[in-house]
Short mmCIF file of C-alpha atoms and ligand atoms in Angstrom, two decimals:
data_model
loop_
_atom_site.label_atom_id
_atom_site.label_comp_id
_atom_site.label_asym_id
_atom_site.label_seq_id
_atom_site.Cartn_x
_atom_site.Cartn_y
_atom_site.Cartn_z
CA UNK A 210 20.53 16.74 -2.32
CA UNK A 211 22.40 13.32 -2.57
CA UNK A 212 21.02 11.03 0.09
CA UNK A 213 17.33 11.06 1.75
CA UNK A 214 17.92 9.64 5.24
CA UNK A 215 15.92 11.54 7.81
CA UNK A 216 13.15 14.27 7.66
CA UNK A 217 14.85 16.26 9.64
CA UNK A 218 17.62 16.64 7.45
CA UNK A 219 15.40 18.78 5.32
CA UNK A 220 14.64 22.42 4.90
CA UNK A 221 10.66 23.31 4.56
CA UNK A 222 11.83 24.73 1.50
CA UNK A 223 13.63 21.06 0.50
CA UNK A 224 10.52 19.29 1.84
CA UNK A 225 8.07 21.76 -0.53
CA UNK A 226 10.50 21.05 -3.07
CA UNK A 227 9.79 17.13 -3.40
CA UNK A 228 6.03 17.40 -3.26
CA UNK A 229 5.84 20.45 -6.29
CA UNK A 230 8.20 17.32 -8.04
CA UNK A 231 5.88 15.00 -6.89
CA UNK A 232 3.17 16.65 -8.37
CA UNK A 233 4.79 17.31 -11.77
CA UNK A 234 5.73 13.26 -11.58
CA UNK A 235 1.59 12.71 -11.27
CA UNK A 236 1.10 14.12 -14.39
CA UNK A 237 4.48 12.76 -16.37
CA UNK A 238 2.87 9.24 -15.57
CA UNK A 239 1.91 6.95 -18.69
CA UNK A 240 3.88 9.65 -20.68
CA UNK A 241 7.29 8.97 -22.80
CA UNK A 242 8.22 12.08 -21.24
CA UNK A 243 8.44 10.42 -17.47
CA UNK A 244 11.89 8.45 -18.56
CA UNK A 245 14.02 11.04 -16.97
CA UNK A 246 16.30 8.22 -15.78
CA UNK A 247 16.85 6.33 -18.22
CA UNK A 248 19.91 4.28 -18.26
CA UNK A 249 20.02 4.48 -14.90
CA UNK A 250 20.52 1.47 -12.47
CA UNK A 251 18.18 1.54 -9.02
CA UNK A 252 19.19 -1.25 -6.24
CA UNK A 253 16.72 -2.17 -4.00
CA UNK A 254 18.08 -3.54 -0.27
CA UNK A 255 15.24 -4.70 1.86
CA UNK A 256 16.58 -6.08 4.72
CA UNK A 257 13.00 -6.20 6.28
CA UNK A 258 9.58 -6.94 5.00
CA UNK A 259 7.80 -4.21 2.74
CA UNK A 260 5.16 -4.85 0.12
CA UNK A 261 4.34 -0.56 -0.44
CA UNK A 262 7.84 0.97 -0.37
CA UNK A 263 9.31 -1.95 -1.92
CA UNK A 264 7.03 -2.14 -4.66
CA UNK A 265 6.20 1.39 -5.36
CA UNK A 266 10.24 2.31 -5.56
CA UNK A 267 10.19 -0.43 -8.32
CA UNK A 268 7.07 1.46 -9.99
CA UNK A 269 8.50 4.88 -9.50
CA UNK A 270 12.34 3.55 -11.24
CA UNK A 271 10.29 1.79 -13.96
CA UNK A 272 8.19 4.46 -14.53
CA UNK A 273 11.41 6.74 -14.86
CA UNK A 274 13.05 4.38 -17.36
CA UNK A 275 15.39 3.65 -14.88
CA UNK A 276 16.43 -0.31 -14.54
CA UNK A 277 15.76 -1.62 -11.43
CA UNK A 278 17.85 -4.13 -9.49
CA UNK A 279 16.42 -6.25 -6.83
CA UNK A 280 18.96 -7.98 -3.61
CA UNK A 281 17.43 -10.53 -1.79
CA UNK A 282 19.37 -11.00 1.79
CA UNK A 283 18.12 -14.67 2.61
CA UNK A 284 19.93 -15.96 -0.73
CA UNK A 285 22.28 -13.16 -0.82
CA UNK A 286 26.05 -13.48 0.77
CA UNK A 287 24.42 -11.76 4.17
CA UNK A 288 23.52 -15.44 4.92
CA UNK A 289 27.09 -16.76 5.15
CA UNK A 290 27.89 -13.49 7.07
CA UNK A 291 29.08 -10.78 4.76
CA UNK A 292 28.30 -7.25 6.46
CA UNK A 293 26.32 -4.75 5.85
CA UNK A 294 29.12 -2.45 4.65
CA UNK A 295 31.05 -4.97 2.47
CA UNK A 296 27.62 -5.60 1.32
CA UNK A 297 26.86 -1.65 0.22
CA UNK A 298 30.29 -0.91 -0.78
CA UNK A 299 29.50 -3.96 -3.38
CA UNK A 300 25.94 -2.52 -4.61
CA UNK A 301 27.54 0.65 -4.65
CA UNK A 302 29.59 -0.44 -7.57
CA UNK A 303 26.17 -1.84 -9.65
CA UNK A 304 24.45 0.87 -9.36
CA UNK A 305 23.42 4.43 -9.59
CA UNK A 306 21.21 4.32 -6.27
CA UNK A 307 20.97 2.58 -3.40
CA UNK A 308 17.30 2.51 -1.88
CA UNK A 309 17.61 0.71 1.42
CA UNK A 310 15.32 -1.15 4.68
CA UNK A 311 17.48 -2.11 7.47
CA UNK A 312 15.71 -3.39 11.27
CA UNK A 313 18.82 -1.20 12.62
CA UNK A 314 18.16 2.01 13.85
CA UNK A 315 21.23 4.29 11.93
CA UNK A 316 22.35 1.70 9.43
CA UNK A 317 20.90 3.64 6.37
CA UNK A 318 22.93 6.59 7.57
CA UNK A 319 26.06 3.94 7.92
CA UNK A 320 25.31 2.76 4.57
CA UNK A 321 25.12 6.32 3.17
CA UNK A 322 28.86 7.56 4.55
CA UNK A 323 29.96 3.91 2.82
CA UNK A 324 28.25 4.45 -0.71
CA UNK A 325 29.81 6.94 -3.39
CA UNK A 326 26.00 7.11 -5.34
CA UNK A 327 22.62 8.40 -3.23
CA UNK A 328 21.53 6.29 -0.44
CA UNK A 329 17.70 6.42 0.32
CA UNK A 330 16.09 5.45 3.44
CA UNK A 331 13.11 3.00 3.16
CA UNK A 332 13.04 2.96 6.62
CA UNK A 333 15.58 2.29 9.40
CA UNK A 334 14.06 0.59 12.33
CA UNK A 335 11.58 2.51 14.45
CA UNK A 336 13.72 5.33 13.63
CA UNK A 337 12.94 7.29 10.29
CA UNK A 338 10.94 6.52 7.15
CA UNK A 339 11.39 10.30 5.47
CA UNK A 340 10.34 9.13 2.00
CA UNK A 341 6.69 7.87 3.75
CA UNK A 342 6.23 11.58 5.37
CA UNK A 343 6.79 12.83 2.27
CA UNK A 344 3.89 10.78 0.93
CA UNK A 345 1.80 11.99 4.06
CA UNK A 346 2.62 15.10 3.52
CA UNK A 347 2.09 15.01 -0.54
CA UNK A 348 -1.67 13.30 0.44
CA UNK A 349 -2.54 15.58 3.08
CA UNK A 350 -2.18 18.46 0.85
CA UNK A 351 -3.91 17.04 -2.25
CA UNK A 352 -6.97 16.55 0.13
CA UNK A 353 -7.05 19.32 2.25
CA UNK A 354 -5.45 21.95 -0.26
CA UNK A 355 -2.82 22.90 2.86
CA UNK A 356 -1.27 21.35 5.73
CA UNK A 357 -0.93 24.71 7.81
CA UNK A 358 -3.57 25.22 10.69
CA UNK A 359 -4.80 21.69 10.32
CA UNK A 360 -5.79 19.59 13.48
CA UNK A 361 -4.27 16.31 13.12
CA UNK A 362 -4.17 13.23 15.19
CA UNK A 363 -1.67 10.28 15.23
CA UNK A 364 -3.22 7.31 16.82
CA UNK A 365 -2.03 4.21 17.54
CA UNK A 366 1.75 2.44 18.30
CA UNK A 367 4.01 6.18 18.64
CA UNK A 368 6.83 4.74 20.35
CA UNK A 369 7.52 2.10 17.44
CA UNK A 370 6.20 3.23 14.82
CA UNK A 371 8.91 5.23 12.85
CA UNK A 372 6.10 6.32 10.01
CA UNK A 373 5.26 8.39 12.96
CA UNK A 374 8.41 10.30 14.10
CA UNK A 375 8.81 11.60 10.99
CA UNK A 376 5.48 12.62 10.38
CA UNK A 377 5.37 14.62 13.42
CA UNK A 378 8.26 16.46 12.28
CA UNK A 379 7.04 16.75 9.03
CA UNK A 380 3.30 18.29 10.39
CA UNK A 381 5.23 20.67 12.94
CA UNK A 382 7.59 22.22 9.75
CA UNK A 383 4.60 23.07 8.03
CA UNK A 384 2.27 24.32 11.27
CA UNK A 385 -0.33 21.82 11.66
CA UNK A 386 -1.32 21.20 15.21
CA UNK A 387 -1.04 17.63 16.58
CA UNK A 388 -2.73 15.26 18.84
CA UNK A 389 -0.88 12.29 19.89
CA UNK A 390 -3.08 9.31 21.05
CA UNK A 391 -2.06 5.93 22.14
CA UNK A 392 -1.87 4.13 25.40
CA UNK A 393 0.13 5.54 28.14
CA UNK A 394 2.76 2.53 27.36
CA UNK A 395 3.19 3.14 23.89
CA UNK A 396 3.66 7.18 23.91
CA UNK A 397 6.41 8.33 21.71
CA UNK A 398 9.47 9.25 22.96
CA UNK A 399 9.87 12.92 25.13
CA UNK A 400 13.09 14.46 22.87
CA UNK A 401 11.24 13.87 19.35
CA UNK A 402 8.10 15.82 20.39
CA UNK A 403 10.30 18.22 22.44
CA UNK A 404 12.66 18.96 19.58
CA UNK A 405 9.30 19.53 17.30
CA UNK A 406 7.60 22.24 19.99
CA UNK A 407 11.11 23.61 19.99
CA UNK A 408 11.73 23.95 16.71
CA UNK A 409 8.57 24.79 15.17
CA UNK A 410 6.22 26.12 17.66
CA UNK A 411 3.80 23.25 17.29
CA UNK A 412 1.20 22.59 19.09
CA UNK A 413 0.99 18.78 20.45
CA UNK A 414 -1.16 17.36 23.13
CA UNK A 415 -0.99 13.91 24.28
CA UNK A 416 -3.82 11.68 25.35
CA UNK A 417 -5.48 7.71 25.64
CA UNK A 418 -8.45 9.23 24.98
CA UNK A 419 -9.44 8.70 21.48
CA UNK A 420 -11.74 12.27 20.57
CA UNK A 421 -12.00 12.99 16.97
CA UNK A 422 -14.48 16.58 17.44
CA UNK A 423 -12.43 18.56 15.29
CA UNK A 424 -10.08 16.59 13.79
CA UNK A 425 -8.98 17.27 9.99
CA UNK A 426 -6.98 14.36 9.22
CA UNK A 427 -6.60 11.03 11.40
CA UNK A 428 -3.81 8.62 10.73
CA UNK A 429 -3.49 5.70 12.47
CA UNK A 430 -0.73 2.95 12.64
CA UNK A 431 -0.94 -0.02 13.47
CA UNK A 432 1.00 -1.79 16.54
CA UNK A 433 4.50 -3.13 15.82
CA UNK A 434 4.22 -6.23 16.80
CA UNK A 435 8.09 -7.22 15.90
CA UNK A 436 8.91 -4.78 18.44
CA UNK A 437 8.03 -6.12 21.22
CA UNK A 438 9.48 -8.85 23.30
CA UNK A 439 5.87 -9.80 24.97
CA UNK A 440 3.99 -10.73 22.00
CA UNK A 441 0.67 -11.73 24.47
CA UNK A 442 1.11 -7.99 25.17
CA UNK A 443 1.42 -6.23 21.80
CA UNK A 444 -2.13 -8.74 20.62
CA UNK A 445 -3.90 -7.42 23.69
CA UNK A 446 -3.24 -3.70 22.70
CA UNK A 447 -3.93 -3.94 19.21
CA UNK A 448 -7.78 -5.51 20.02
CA UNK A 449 -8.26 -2.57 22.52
CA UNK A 450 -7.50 -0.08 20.54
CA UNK A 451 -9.24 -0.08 16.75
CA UNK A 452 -10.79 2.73 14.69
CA UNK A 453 -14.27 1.31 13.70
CA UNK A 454 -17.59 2.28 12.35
CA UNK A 455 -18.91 2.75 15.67
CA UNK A 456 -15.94 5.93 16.06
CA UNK A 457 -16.05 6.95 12.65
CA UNK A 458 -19.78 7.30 12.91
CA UNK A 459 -19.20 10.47 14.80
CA UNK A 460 -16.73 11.84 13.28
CA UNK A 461 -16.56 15.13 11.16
CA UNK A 462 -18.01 14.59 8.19
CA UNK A 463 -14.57 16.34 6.19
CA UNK A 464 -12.50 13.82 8.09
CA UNK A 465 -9.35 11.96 6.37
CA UNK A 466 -8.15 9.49 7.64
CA UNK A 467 -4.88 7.85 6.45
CA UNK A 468 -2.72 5.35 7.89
CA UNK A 469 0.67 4.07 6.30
CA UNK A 470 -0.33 0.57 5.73
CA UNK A 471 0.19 -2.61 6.56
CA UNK A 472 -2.99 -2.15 8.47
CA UNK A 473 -4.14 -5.15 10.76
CA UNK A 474 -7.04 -5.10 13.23
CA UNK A 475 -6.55 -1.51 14.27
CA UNK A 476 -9.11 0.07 11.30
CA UNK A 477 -11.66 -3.42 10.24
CA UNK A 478 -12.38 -3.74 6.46
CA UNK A 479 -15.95 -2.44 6.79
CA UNK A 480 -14.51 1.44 7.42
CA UNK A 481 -12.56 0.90 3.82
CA UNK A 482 -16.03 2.04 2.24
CA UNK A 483 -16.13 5.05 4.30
CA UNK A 484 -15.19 7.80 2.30
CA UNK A 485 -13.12 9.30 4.67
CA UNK A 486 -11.16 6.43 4.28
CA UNK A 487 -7.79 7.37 2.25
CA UNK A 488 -4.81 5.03 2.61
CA UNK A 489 -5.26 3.34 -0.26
CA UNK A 490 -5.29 6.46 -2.38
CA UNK A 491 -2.25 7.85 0.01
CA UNK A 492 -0.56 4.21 -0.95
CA UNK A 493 -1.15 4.81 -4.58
CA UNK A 494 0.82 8.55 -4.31
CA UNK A 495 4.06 6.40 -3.43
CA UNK A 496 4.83 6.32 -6.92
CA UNK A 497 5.02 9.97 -8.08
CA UNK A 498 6.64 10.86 -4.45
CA UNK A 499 9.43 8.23 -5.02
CA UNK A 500 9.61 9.02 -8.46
CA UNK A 501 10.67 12.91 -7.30
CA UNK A 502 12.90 11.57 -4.56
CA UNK A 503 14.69 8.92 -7.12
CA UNK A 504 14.82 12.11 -9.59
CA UNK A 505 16.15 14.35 -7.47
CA UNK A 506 18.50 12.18 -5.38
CA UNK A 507 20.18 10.98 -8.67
CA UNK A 508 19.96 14.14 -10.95
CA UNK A 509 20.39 16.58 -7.97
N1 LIG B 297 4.11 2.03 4.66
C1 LIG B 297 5.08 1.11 4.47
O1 LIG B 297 6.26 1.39 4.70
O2 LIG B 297 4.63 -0.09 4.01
P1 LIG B 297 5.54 -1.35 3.69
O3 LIG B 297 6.13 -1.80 5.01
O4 LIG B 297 4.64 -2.36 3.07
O5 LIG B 297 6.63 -0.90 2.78
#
């Protein structure tokens, strides 16, 4: 293991690897014994906005020992029109780690056949966010006690949202069985779910209709509103389609629900008291998660 670029670069055995890490990162928290990488150097390249990954990579070097090093694009060279790979090759040679947001769908992996040290993804357009589905993955367990047999659904943006792709990947590896529900416009694309039923057997059914008898865990996104060109269009679909008190009412009373945060109008701030409600808790496992993948992307 050098770099972390896509979910489906990992083995289940890979993927069980960083949550048992994860777990063992929970406890080293608070404790001298978490500076594994000290006198290390962690860059930071957020090319797009990010208040969880961003911040909770900073937490998870810091809580490692590990110095972390923070490039800002708008006041960086990028602004008199240095590239990305002059600009990589150059944080290459600061640091021991690249962690790295791009809006272009392949440029982490670009970076990472540039960069001599381990290049994470912190998410490459709506393509792949791997370090996110291993928090899902790391939070479903903790609540549920396994992922296998589970009924989940994904609700809301699945052609955008790349929290999503990999999650479904993620949920087929380990056997859950999936519901995919979003309007017929925003359905995620044909050759991710196919390659999931292909390689893993899942089970995934896609729908508009929102139906939560059932359900085990419900994770919603929110709609990507920077990805579409009609923004009249993208306000529209995010009213229409919310998870409220009125829906959550009926719903199991074991429910999770998770979502991977920003969240906007999709879930209202009344259903935050629910105590289904987990995506704050799922934020706060960031840390130990990206304190395994920092760990074991720099010590190997
Ligand atoms: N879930 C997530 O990636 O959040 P940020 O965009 O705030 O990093």
């Amino acid at each position: 293991m050098r770099d972390l670029i896509s979910i489906r670069d990992l083995s289940k055995k890979d993927v069980e690897s960083f949550l048992s890490e994860a777990a063992k990162m929970e406890k080293l928290i608070g404790t001298p014994k978490s500076e594994l990488l000290k006198g290390k150097v962690v860059a930071n390249m957020f090319f797009e906005p990010s208040t969880r990954t961003n911040m909770s990579f900073q937490a998870a070097s810091k809580r490692l020992g590990a110095k972390i090093m923070t490039f800002y694009p708008n006041t960086s060279s990028v602004a008199k029109g240095e590239t990305l790979a002059d600009t990589v090759r150059m944080i290459d040679g600061y640091a021991d780690a690249l962690v790295i947001r791009h809006p272009l769908e392949g440029s982490v992996r670009f970076a990472a056949d540039l960069a001599d040290n381990p290049v994470i993804n912190a998410g490459d357009g709506g393509n792949q966010h791997p370090t996110q589905t291993l928090i899902d993955l790391y939070s479903i367990k903790k609540l549920k006690g396994k992922i296998s047999g589970l009924k989940v659904t994904l609700l809301g943006d699945l052609k955008h949202a790349r929290a999503m792709r990999s999650l479904l990947y993620g949920l087929g590896m380990f056997g859950a069985e999936v519901t995919l529900v979003s309007p017929t416009s925003l359905r995620m694309e044909e050759d991710i779910i196919r390659e999931t039923k292909e390689k893993f057997g899942t089970s995934v059914t896609q729908t508009s209709e929102i139906s939560l008898k059932g359900c085990d865990v419900l994770y919603v996104c929110r709609i990507q509103k920077e990805r579409f060109s009609d923004q009249y269009e993208a306000e529209k679909i995010q009213k229409e389609f919310r998870v409220d008190l009125d829906l959550v009412k009926f719903a199991p009373k074991d429910l999770a629900i998770l979502h991977p945060l920003p969240k906007v109008d999709e879930i209202p701030p009344e259903v935050d008291h629910d105590p289904r409600a987990k995506y704050f808790e799922q934020a706060k496992n960031g840390v130990p998660v990206r304190m395994a993948v920092l760990y074991k992307c720099i010590k190997g």
